[in-house]
Every structure is written in C-alpha cells, then in structure tokens.
Amino acid sequence: MFELENFNTNDIPEMQLDQDIFNLLCEDETAEELSIKAIKQIVRLEQILQWFSTNQLSYEITFEAEEMQKVFEKIHKI
C-alpha cells in the first residue's frame, strides 16, 4: 500500500492497469516473492509517478519493504 501526502488522490485520473508492465513483473524473478496485489500496487505507483512527471509535480518515495523497492526500481528504469 502507498500513501500520498500533501496531495488529494481525487486529482489523479482513473487509469487502467498497465498490463504490459504487470505481465513483465509477474514473469520476473525479482518479484517472485511478492503477491499479485503487491505487484499491482507497484504498477499503479509507477503509473501515478508517470502522471506526476507529465504534470511537472515533484515527489519523494520511501519504501517500507526492501523487496518492493527492488521491484519498483527495476520497472522505473523501463
């Protein structure tokens, strides 16, 4: 799960889950310890950050779980 501070989540448009990224992660050994729900959260986070970048919004990310951070860093480079 992720939280947003100082930002109203209602301002983020609804987005379909990026199936290409999701499928890549499901097949990647880096994500093999994560649940499907966690993988979907990472994909959603990546989509939100892409939206932030498009709208020139700054952000900072802090992960509580090292496994999720490793998987996110892998897709964030795609």
Short mmCIF file of C-alpha atoms in Angstrom, two decimals:
data_model
loop_
_atom_site.label_atom_id
_atom_site.label_comp_id
_atom_site.label_asym_id
_atom_site.label_seq_id
_atom_site.Cartn_x
_atom_site.Cartn_y
_atom_site.Cartn_z
CA MET A 1 0.00 0.00 0.00
CA PHE A 2 1.16 3.53 -0.61
CA GLU A 3 0.21 6.90 0.79
CA LEU A 4 0.23 10.36 -0.70
CA GLU A 5 0.94 13.36 1.48
CA ASN A 6 0.01 16.93 0.59
CA PHE A 7 -1.93 15.75 -2.42
CA ASN A 8 -5.56 14.88 -3.00
CA THR A 9 -5.81 11.44 -4.57
CA ASN A 10 -9.07 12.51 -6.22
CA ASP A 11 -6.96 14.70 -8.53
CA ILE A 12 -5.35 11.63 -10.08
CA PRO A 13 -7.36 10.34 -13.04
CA GLU A 14 -8.52 6.73 -13.11
CA MET A 15 -6.09 4.59 -15.08
CA GLN A 16 -6.32 1.08 -16.38
CA LEU A 17 -3.62 -1.19 -15.01
CA ASP A 18 -0.72 -1.32 -17.47
CA GLN A 19 -0.91 -5.00 -18.43
CA ASP A 20 2.45 -4.96 -20.19
CA ILE A 21 4.32 -3.87 -17.06
CA PHE A 22 2.21 -6.18 -14.90
CA ASN A 23 2.98 -9.18 -17.12
CA LEU A 24 6.69 -8.36 -17.14
CA LEU A 25 6.76 -8.24 -13.35
CA CYS A 26 4.80 -11.45 -12.96
CA GLU A 27 7.43 -13.23 -15.04
CA ASP A 28 10.42 -11.54 -13.36
CA GLU A 29 12.30 -13.40 -10.65
CA THR A 30 12.81 -10.13 -8.72
CA ALA A 31 9.07 -10.09 -7.99
CA GLU A 32 8.61 -13.79 -7.28
CA GLU A 33 8.24 -13.22 -3.52
CA LEU A 34 5.52 -10.59 -3.96
CA SER A 35 1.78 -11.17 -4.07
CA ILE A 36 -0.29 -10.27 -7.12
CA LYS A 37 -1.78 -7.42 -5.08
CA ALA A 38 1.70 -6.03 -4.30
CA ILE A 39 2.70 -6.24 -7.96
CA LYS A 40 -0.45 -4.37 -8.97
CA GLN A 41 0.33 -1.69 -6.37
CA ILE A 42 3.82 -1.24 -7.81
CA VAL A 43 2.42 -0.92 -11.34
CA ARG A 44 -0.14 1.61 -10.11
CA LEU A 45 2.58 3.58 -8.31
CA GLU A 46 4.64 3.71 -11.49
CA GLN A 47 1.61 4.97 -13.42
CA ILE A 48 0.96 7.67 -10.81
CA LEU A 49 4.58 8.81 -10.92
CA GLN A 50 4.45 8.99 -14.71
CA TRP A 51 1.35 11.17 -14.33
CA PHE A 52 3.20 13.34 -11.77
CA SER A 53 6.09 13.78 -14.21
CA THR A 54 3.76 14.67 -17.06
CA ASN A 55 2.15 17.31 -14.84
CA GLN A 56 5.52 18.54 -13.53
CA LEU A 57 4.76 17.57 -9.94
CA SER A 58 7.62 16.66 -7.64
CA TYR A 59 7.60 13.61 -5.40
CA GLU A 60 9.66 11.65 -2.94
CA ILE A 61 9.33 7.92 -2.36
CA THR A 62 10.07 5.95 0.78
CA PHE A 63 9.57 2.21 0.81
CA GLU A 64 8.95 0.18 3.94
CA ALA A 65 9.77 -3.14 2.28
CA GLU A 66 13.09 -3.69 0.53
CA GLU A 67 11.58 -6.29 -1.82
CA MET A 68 9.01 -3.83 -3.14
CA GLN A 69 11.68 -1.16 -3.58
CA LYS A 70 13.86 -3.52 -5.65
CA VAL A 71 10.96 -4.43 -7.92
CA PHE A 72 9.89 -0.80 -8.29
CA GLU A 73 13.43 0.30 -9.15
CA LYS A 74 13.55 -2.34 -11.84
CA ILE A 75 10.37 -1.17 -13.61
CA HIS A 76 11.06 2.52 -13.02
CA LYS A 77 14.02 2.12 -15.39
CA ILE A 78 11.85 0.66 -18.19
#
